Coordinates of C-alpha atoms in Angstrom, one line a residue:
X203 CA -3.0 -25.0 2.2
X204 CA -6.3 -23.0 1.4
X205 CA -8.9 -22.8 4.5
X206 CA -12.4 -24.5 4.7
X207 CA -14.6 -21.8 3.4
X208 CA -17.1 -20.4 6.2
X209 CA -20.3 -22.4 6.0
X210 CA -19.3 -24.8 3.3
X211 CA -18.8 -28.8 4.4
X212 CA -19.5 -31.9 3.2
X213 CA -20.0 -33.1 -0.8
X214 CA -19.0 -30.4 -3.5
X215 CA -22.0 -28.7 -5.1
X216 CA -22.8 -29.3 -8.0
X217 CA -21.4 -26.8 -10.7
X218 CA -18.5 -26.1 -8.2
X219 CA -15.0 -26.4 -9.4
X220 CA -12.6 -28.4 -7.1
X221 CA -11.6 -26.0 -4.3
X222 CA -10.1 -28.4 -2.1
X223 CA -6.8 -29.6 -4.2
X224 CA -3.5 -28.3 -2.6
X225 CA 0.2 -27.7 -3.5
X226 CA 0.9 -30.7 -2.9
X227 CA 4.1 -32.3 -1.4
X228 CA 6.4 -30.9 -4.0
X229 CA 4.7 -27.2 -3.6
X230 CA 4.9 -27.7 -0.1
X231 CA 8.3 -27.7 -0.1
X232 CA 9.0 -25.0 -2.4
X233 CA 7.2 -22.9 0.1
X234 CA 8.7 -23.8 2.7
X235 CA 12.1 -22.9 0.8
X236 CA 11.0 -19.9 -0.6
X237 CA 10.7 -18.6 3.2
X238 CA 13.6 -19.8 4.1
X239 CA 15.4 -18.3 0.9
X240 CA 14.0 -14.8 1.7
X241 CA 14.9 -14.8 5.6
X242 CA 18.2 -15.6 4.8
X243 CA 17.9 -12.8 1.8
X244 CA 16.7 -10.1 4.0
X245 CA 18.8 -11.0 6.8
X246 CA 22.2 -10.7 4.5
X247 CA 21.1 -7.5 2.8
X248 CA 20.8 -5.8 6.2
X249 CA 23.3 -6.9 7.5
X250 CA 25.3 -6.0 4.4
X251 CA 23.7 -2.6 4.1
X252 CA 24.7 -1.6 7.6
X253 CA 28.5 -3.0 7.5
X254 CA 28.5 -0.9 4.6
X255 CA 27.3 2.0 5.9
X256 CA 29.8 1.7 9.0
X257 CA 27.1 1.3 11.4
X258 CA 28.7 -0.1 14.3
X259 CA 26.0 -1.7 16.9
X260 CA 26.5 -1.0 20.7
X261 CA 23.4 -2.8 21.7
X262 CA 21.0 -5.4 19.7
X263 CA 17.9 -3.9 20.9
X264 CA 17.1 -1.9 17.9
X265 CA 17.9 -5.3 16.0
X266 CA 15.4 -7.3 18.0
X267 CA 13.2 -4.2 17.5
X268 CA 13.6 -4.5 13.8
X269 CA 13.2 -8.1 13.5
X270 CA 9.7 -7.9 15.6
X271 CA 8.5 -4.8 13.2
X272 CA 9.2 -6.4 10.2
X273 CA 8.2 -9.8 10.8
X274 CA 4.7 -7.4 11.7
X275 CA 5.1 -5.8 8.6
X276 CA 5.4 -8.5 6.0
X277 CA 2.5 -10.6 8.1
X278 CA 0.9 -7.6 7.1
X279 CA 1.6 -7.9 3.0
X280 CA 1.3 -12.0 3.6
X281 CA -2.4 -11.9 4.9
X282 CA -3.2 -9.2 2.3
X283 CA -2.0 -11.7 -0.1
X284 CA -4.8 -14.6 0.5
X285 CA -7.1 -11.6 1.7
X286 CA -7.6 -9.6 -1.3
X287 CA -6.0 -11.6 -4.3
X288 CA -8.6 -14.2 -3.6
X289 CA -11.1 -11.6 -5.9
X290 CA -8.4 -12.4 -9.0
X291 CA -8.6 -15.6 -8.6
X292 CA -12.1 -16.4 -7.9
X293 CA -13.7 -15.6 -11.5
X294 CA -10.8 -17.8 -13.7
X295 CA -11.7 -20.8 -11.0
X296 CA -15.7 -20.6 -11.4
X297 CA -15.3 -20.1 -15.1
X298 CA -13.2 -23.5 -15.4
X299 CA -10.8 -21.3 -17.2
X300 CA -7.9 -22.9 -14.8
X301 CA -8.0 -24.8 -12.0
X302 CA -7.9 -23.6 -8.2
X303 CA -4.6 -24.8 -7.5
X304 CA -2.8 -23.6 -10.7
X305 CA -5.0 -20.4 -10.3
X306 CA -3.1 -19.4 -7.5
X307 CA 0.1 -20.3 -7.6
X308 CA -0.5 -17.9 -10.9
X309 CA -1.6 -15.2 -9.6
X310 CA 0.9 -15.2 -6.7
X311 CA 3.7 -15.3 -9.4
X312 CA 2.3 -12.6 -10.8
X313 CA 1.4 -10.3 -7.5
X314 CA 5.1 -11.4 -7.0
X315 CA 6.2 -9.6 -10.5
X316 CA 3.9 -6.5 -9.4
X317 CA 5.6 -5.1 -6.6
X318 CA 9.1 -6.1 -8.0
X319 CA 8.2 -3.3 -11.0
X320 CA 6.5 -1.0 -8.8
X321 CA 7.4 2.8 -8.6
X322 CA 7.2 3.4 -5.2
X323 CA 4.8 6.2 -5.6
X324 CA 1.8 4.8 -3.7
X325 CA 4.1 3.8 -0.9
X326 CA 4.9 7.2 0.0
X327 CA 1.8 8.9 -0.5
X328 CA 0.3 6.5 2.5
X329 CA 3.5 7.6 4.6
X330 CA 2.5 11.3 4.1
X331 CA -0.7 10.3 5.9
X332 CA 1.2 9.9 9.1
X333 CA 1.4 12.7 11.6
X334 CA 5.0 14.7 11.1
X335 CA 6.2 14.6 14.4
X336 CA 6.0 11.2 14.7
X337 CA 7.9 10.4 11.1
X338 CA 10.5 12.5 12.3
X339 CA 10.8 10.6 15.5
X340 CA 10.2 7.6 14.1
X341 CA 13.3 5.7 16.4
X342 CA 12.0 7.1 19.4
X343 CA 9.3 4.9 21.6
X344 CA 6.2 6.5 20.3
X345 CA 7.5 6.5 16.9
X346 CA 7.5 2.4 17.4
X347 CA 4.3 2.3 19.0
X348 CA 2.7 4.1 15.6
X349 CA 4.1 1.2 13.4
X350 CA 3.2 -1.7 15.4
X351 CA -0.6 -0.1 16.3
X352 CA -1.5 0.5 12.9
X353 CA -0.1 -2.8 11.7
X354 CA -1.4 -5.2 13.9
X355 CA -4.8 -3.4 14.0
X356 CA -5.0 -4.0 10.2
X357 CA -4.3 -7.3 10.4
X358 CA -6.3 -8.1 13.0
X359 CA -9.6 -6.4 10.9
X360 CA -8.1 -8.3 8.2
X361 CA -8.2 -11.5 9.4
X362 CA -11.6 -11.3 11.1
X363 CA -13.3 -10.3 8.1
X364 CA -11.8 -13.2 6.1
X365 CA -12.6 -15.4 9.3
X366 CA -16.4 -14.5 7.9
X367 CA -15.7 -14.9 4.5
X368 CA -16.1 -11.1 3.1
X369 CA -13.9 -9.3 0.8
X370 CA -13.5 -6.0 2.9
X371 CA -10.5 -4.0 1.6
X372 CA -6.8 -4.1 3.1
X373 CA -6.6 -0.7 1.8
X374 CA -9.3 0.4 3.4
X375 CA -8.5 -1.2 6.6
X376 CA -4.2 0.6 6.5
X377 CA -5.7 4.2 5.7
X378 CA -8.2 3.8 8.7
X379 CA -5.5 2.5 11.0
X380 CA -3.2 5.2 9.9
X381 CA -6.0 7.5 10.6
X382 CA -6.5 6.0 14.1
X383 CA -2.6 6.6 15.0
X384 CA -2.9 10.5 13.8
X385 CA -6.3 11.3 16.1
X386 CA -4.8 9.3 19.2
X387 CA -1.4 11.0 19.1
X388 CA -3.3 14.5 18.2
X389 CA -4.9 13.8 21.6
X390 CA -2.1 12.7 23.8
X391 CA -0.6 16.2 22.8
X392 CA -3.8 18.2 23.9
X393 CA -4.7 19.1 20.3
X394 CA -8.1 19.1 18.2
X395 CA -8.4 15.2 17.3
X396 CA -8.6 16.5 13.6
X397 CA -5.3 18.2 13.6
X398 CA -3.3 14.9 13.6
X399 CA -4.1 13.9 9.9
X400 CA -3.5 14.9 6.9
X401 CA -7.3 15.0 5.7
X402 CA -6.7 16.5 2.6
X403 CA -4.5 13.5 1.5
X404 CA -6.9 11.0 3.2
X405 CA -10.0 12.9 1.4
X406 CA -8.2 12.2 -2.2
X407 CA -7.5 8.1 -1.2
X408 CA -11.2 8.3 0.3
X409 CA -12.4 9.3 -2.6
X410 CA -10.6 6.8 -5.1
X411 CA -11.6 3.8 -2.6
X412 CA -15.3 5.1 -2.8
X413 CA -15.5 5.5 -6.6
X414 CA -13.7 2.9 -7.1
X415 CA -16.7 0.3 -6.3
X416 CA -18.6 2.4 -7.9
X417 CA -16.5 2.4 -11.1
X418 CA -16.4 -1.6 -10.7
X419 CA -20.6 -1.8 -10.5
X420 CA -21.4 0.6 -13.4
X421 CA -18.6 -0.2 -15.7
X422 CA -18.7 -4.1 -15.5
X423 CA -22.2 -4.0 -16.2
X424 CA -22.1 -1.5 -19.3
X425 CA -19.4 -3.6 -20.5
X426 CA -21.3 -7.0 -20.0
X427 CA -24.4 -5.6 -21.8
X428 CA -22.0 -4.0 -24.6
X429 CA -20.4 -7.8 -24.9
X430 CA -24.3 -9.1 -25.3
X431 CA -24.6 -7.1 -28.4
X432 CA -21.1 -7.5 -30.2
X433 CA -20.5 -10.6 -29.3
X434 CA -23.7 -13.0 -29.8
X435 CA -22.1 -16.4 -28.8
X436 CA -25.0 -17.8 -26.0
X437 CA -21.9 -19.9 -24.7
X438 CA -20.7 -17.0 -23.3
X439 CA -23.7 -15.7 -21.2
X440 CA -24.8 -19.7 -19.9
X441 CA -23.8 -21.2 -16.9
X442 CA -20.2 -23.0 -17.3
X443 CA -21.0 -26.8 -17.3
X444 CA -19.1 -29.2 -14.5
X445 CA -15.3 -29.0 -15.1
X446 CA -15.9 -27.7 -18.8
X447 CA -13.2 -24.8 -19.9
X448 CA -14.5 -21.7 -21.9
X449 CA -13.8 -21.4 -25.6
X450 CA -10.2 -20.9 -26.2
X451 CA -10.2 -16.9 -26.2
X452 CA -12.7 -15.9 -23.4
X453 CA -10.4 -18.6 -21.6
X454 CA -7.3 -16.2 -22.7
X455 CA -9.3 -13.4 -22.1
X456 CA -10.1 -14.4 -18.4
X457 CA -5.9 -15.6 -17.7
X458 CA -4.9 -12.2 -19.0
X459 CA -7.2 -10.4 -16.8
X460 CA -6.5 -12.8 -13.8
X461 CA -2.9 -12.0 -14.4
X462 CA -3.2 -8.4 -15.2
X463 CA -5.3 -7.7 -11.5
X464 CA -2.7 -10.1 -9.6
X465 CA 0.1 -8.0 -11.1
X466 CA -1.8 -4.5 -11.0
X467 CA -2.4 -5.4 -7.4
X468 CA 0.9 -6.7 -6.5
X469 CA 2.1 -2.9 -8.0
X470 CA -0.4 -0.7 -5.7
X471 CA -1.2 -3.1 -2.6
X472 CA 2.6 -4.1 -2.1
X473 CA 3.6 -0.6 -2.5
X474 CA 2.0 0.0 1.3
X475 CA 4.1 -2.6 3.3
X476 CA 6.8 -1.0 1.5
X477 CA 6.1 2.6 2.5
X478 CA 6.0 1.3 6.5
X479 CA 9.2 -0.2 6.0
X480 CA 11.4 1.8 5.0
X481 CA 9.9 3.5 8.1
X482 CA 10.9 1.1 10.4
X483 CA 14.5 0.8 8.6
X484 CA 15.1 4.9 9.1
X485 CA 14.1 4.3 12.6
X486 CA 16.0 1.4 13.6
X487 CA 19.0 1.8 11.6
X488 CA 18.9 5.1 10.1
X489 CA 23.2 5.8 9.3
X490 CA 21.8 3.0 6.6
X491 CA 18.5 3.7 5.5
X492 CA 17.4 7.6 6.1
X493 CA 19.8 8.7 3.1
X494 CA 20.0 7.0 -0.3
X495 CA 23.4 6.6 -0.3
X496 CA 23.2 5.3 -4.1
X497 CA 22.2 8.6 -6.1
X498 CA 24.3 9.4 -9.3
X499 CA 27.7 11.2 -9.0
X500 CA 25.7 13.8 -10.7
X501 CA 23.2 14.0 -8.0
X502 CA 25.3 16.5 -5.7
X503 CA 26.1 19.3 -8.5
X504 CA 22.2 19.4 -9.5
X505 CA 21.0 19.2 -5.8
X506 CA 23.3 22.3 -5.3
X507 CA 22.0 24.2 -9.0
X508 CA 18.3 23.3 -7.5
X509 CA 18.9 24.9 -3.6
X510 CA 20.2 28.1 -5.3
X511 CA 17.2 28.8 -7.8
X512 CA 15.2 27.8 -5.0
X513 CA 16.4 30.0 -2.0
X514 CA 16.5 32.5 -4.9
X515 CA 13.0 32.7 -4.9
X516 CA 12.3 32.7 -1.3
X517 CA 14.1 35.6 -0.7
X518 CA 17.7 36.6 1.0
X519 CA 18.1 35.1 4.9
X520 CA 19.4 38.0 6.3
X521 CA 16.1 39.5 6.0
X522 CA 13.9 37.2 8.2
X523 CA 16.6 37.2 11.2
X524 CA 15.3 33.5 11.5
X525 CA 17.8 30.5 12.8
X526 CA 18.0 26.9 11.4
X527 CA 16.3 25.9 14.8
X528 CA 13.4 28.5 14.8
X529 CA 13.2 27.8 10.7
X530 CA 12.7 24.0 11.7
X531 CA 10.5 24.6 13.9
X532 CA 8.2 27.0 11.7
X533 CA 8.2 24.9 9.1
X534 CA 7.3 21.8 11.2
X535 CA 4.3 23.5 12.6
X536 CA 3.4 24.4 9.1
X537 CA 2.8 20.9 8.0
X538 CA 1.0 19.9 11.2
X539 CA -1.5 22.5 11.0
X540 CA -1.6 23.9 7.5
X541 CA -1.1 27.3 8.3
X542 CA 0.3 29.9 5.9
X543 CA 1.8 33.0 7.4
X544 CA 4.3 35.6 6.3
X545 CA 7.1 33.7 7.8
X546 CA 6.7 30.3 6.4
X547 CA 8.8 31.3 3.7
X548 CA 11.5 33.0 4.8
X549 CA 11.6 30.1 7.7
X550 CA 11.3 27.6 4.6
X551 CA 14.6 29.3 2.5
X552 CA 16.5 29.2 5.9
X553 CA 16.1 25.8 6.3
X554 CA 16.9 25.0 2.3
X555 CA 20.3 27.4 2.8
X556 CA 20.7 25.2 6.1
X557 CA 20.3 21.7 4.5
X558 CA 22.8 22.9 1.7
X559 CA 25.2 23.6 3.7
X560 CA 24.9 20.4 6.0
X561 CA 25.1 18.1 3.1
X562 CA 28.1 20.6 1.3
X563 CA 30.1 19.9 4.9
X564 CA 30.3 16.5 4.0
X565 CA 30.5 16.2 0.1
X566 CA 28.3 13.7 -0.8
X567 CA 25.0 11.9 0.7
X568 CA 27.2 8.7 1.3
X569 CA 30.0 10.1 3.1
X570 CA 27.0 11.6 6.0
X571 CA 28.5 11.0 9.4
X572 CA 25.7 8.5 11.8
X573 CA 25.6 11.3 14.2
X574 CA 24.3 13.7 11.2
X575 CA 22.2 11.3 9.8
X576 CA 19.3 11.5 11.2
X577 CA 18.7 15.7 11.5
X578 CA 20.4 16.0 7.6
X579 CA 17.7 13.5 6.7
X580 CA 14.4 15.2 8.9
X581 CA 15.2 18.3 7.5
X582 CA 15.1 17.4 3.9
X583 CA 12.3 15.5 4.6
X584 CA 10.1 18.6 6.2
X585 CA 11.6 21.2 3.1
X586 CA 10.1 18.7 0.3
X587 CA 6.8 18.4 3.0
X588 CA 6.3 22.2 3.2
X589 CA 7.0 22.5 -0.3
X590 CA 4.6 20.1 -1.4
X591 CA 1.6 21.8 0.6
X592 CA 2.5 25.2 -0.9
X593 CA 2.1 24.0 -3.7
X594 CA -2.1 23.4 -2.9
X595 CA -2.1 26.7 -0.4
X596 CA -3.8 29.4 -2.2
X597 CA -2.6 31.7 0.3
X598 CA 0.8 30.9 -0.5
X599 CA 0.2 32.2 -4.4
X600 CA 3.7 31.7 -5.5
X601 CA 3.9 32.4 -9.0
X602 CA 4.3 30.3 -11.7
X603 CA 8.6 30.5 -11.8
X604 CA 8.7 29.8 -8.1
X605 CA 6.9 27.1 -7.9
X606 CA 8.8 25.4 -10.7
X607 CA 12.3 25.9 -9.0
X608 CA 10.4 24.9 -5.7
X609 CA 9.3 21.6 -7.5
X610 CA 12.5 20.7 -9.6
X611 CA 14.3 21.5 -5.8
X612 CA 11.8 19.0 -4.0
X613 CA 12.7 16.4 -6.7
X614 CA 16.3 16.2 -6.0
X615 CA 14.9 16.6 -1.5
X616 CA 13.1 13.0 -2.7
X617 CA 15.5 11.9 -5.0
X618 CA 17.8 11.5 -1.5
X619 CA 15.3 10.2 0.7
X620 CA 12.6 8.7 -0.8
X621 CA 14.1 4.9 -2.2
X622 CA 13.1 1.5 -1.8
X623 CA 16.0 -1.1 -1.7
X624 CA 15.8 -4.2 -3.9
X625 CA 15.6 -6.2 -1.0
X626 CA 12.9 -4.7 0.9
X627 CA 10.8 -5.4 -3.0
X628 CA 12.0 -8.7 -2.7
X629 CA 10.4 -9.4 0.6
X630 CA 7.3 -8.1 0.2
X631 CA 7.1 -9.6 -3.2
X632 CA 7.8 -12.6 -1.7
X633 CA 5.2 -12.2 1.4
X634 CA 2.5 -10.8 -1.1
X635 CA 2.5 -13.8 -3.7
X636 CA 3.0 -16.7 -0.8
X637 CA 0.1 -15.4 0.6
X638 CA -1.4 -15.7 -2.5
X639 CA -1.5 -19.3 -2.4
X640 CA -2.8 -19.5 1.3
X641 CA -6.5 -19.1 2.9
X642 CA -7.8 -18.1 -0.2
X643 CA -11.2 -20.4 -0.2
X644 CA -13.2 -18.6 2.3
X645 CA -13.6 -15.2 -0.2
X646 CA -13.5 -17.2 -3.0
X647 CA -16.6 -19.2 -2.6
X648 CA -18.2 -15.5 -1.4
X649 CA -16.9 -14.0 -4.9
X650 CA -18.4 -17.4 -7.0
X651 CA -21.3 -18.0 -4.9
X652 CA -22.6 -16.1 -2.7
X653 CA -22.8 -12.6 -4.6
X654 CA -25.6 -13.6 -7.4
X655 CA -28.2 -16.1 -7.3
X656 CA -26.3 -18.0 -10.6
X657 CA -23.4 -19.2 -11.4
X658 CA -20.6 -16.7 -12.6
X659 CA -20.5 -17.1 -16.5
X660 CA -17.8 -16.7 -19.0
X661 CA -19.2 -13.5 -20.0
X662 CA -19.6 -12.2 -16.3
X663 CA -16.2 -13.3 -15.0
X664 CA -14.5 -11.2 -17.9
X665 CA -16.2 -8.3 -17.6
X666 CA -15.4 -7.9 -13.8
X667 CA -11.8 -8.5 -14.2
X668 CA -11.2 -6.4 -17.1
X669 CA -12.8 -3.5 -15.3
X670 CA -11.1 -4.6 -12.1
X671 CA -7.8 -5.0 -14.1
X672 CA -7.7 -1.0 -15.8
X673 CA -9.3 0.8 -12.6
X674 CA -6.5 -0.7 -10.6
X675 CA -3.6 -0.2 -12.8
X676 CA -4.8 3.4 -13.5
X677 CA -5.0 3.8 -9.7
X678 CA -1.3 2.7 -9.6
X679 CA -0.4 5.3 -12.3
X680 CA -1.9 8.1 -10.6
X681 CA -0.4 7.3 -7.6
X682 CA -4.0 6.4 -5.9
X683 CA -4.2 3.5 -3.6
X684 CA -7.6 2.0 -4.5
X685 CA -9.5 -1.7 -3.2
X686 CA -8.9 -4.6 -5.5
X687 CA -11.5 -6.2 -3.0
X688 CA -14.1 -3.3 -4.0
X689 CA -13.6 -3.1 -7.6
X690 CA -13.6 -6.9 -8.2
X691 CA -16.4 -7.5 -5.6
X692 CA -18.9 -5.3 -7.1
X693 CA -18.2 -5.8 -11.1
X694 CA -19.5 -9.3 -10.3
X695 CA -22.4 -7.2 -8.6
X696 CA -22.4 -5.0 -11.5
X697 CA -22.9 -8.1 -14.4
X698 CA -25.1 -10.0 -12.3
X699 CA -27.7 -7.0 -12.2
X700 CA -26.8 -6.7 -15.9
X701 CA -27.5 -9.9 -16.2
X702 CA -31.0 -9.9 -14.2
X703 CA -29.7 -12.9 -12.7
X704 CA -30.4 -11.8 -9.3
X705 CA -27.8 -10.4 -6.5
X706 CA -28.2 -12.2 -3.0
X707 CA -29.3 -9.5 -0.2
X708 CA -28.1 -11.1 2.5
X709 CA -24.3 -11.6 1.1
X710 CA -25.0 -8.2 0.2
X711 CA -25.4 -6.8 3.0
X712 CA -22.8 -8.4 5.1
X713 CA -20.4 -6.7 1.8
X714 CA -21.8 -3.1 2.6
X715 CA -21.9 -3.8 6.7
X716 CA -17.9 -4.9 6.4
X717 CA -17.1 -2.0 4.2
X718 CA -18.5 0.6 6.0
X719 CA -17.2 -0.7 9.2
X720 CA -13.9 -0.8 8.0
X721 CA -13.2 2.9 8.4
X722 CA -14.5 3.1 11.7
X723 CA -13.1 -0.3 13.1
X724 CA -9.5 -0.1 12.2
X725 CA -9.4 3.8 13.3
X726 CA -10.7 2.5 17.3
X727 CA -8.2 -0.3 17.1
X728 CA -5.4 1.6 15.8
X729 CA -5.9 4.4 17.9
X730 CA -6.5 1.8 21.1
X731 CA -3.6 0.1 20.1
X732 CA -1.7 3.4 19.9
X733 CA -2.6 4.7 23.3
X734 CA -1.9 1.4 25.2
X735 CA 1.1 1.2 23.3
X736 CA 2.6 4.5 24.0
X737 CA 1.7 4.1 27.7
X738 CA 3.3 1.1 27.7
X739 CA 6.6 1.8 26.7
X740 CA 6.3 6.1 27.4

């Protein structure tokens, strides 16, 4: 199952562990039927979720639709799997600490575990990325041509950097896609190229995926040189011997921090499929998936307490003269172009008094006609928007009260739209830790060999993955997508410069070259992608 690693033929070198053993015919099979298990899976919970819903289809276009964008989608999660787990994996193989085959069905189980427990947070704070007025039309044809530009431009950058054998990072490669989506469809509607993202939410994930290598250098190599001095075993710092394990707790040590950055990425990395699909859900068959038609019985009495204390604070309507229409409106050009005047918010309490009184019509989330859906559903989406940018405008200066009531108020906004469905966890799970198990050779043998001029040693390969294992998971809590790839990449930098065992320029190199390309590449295909796209089908 794992590809022939780029430039690496013939007899095994020496000091390299066995790379080449597969599932075998009994794995094989349980692959096979763990696809099979989850098409049928995903197929009966949508089909389920829309029966019960009442949805009542008219035409299987949206269907087909569906099926194309997220059979995209999870080929999205499945080639992040073997394209960036492949750093967990690679220092418990060329430490002997387990062997290639076991090490990845492992970790896959484990990335599979990840995004089951996830919180979701991560996977809509990459959907705020997206320009506004093509979330709220995300059904519509340009709304279709967003999803399927920036998907299949990151998997194309994806599989071409793997092609080469370099750990370039998937996150990296989404945010610049996502980025290339915003700029094209800024310039289709005449506007500023810089007006169609939300750079103030791509500066903060910019940041954590450029300190994040950073982290992974400098920490992996103060911790190597801190383990040198504590812990003066010489096993530890020597090159691991043909097929010999490590002693029995650095070989613990290494499993637990193989497991803990398979399951810490499984958490953040999964969370980003998930975000795009619950996307493509509210656009294909939103009477199911724009509302959470789940929430608590209590959910309606505190959603109503929370609209009154916030309109409270935003003043009484009658005074602005403002309609629904012209208040969604106002509020909509808020978020696109971040600009505070006197009537954002009297427009904004409008439209909360207006989105009460929608969802009071009908008495509960759940009981939301089709035809209401969609509006019901965009407007609570743009209130807890707005909201959340007033709470960074310093023009806004809403005192302290106000912009508690505002906050506890956007709570209960997300708390109706903002859910993931067990199943749609379950799918990308599933696509995330399959891919695990596939194509992984080609960035492992650039993780083992190709970064220093020795072999990785006990000492090394812990060091990197424990730093790897709490920057990621702290990412995860912070709601920060960061670059497994990055952080796992250069920690083995990091201890090999400890180390003075000497990096490899040329390896790199081609490292830097991919991840400063990254940016640039997947924006120009996404936003190519985008505008062929949306001519296409405009």
């Amino acid at each position: 199952m794992s590809g022939a690693a780029s430039g690496v033929g013939g007899s095994k070198p020496a000091g390299r562990p066995d790379l080449d053993r597969g599932l075998g015919r009994v794995g094989m099979i349980a692959f096979v039927g763990a696809i099979a298990a989850a098409v049928v899976y995903v197929a009966w919970s949508i089909y389920s979720d829309a029966a019960a819903s009442g949805v009542q289809p008219t035409t299987y276009l949206p269907f087909v639709l569906l099926f194309v964008a997220l059979l995209i989608a999870l080929g999205f999660e499945f080639v992040n799997g073997f394209h960036d787990t492949a750093n967990a994996v690679a220092t418990v193989i060329y430490t002997n600490a387990m062997p290639a085959h076991a090490a990845v069905v492992w970790s896959g189980f484990f990335n599979f575990l990840g995004v089951l427990l996830s919180s979701g947070a991560v996977a809509f704070g990459i959907v705020s990325l997206l320009p506004v007025e093509l979330i709220l039309k995300v059904g519509s044809n340009a709304g279709f041509a967003m999803v399927f530009a920036l998907l299949i431009a990151a998997i194309v950058w994806n599989l071409a950097t793997w092609w080469f054998g370099l750990p370039s990072s998937s996150s990296h490669t989404l945010i610049g896609s996502i980025i290339g989506v915003g700029v094209a469809n800024a310039l289709l509607h005449g506007k500023s190229g810089t007006s169609g993202v939300d750079w103030g939410k791509a500066t903060e994930i910019g940041q954590a995926l450029l300190l994040s290598p950073l982290i992974g250098f400098g920490v992996a190599a103060l911790l190597l040189l801190a383990m040198k001095v504590l812990v003066r075993n010489r096993a530890l710092y020597a090159e691991p011997k043909d097929g010999v394990p490590p002693p029995w707790w650095i070989r613990g040590l290494l499993i637990f921090t193989c497991t803990g950055v398979s399951f810490a990425h499984g958490s953040n990395d999964g969370q980003k499929g998930m975000g795009l699909i619950m996307l493509i859900l509210i656009g294909t068959v939103p009477t199911a998936y724009a509302l959470n038609r789940a929430v608590p019985d209590r959910y309606m009495a505190e959603f109503h307490a929370n609209t009154a204390a916030a309109a409270g604070v935003l003043g009484a309507p009658a005074a602005s003269g403002t309609t629904p229409a012209q208040a969604r409106e106002a509020i909509t050009r808020y978020i696109a172009d971040r600009k505070f005047t006197p009537a954002t918010l009297p427009a904004l309490g409008v439209l909360i008094r207006d989105v009460d009184t929608q969802v009071s019509e009908y008495g509960s989330l759940a009981k939301v006609p089709a035809a209401a859906v969609g509006n019901i559903r965009n407007d609570m989406y743009l209130a807890s928007e707005a909201i959340r940018w007033l709470g960074k405008d310093k023009k806004a200066a809403l005192p302290e009260a106000s912009a508690k009531a505002l906050s506890a108020y956007k709570g209960s906004l997300d708390a109706g739209t903002r859910f993931i469905p067990t199943w749609v966890k379950v799918a990308v799970a599933v696509a995330l830790g399959l891919g695990t198990m596939v194509g992984w050779k080609r960035i492992v043998v650039t993780v083992g060999e190709k970064i220093g001029k020795s072999h990785l040693t006990y000492a090394q390969g812990a060091s990197a993955e424990l730093v790897a294992m709490g920057t990621i998971a702290g990412a995860d809590m912070l709601g920060l997508p960061v670059s497994t790839t990055h952080v796992l990449s250069s920690g083995v930098a990091g201890t090999m410069a400890a180390n003075r065992s000497g990096l490899q320029m040329g390896t790199i190199r081609n490292l830097l070259m991919a991840w400063v390309l990254t940016l640039p590449a997947s924006i120009l295909l996404s936003g190519g992608l985008y505008l062929l796209f949306h001519a296409l089908v405009g």
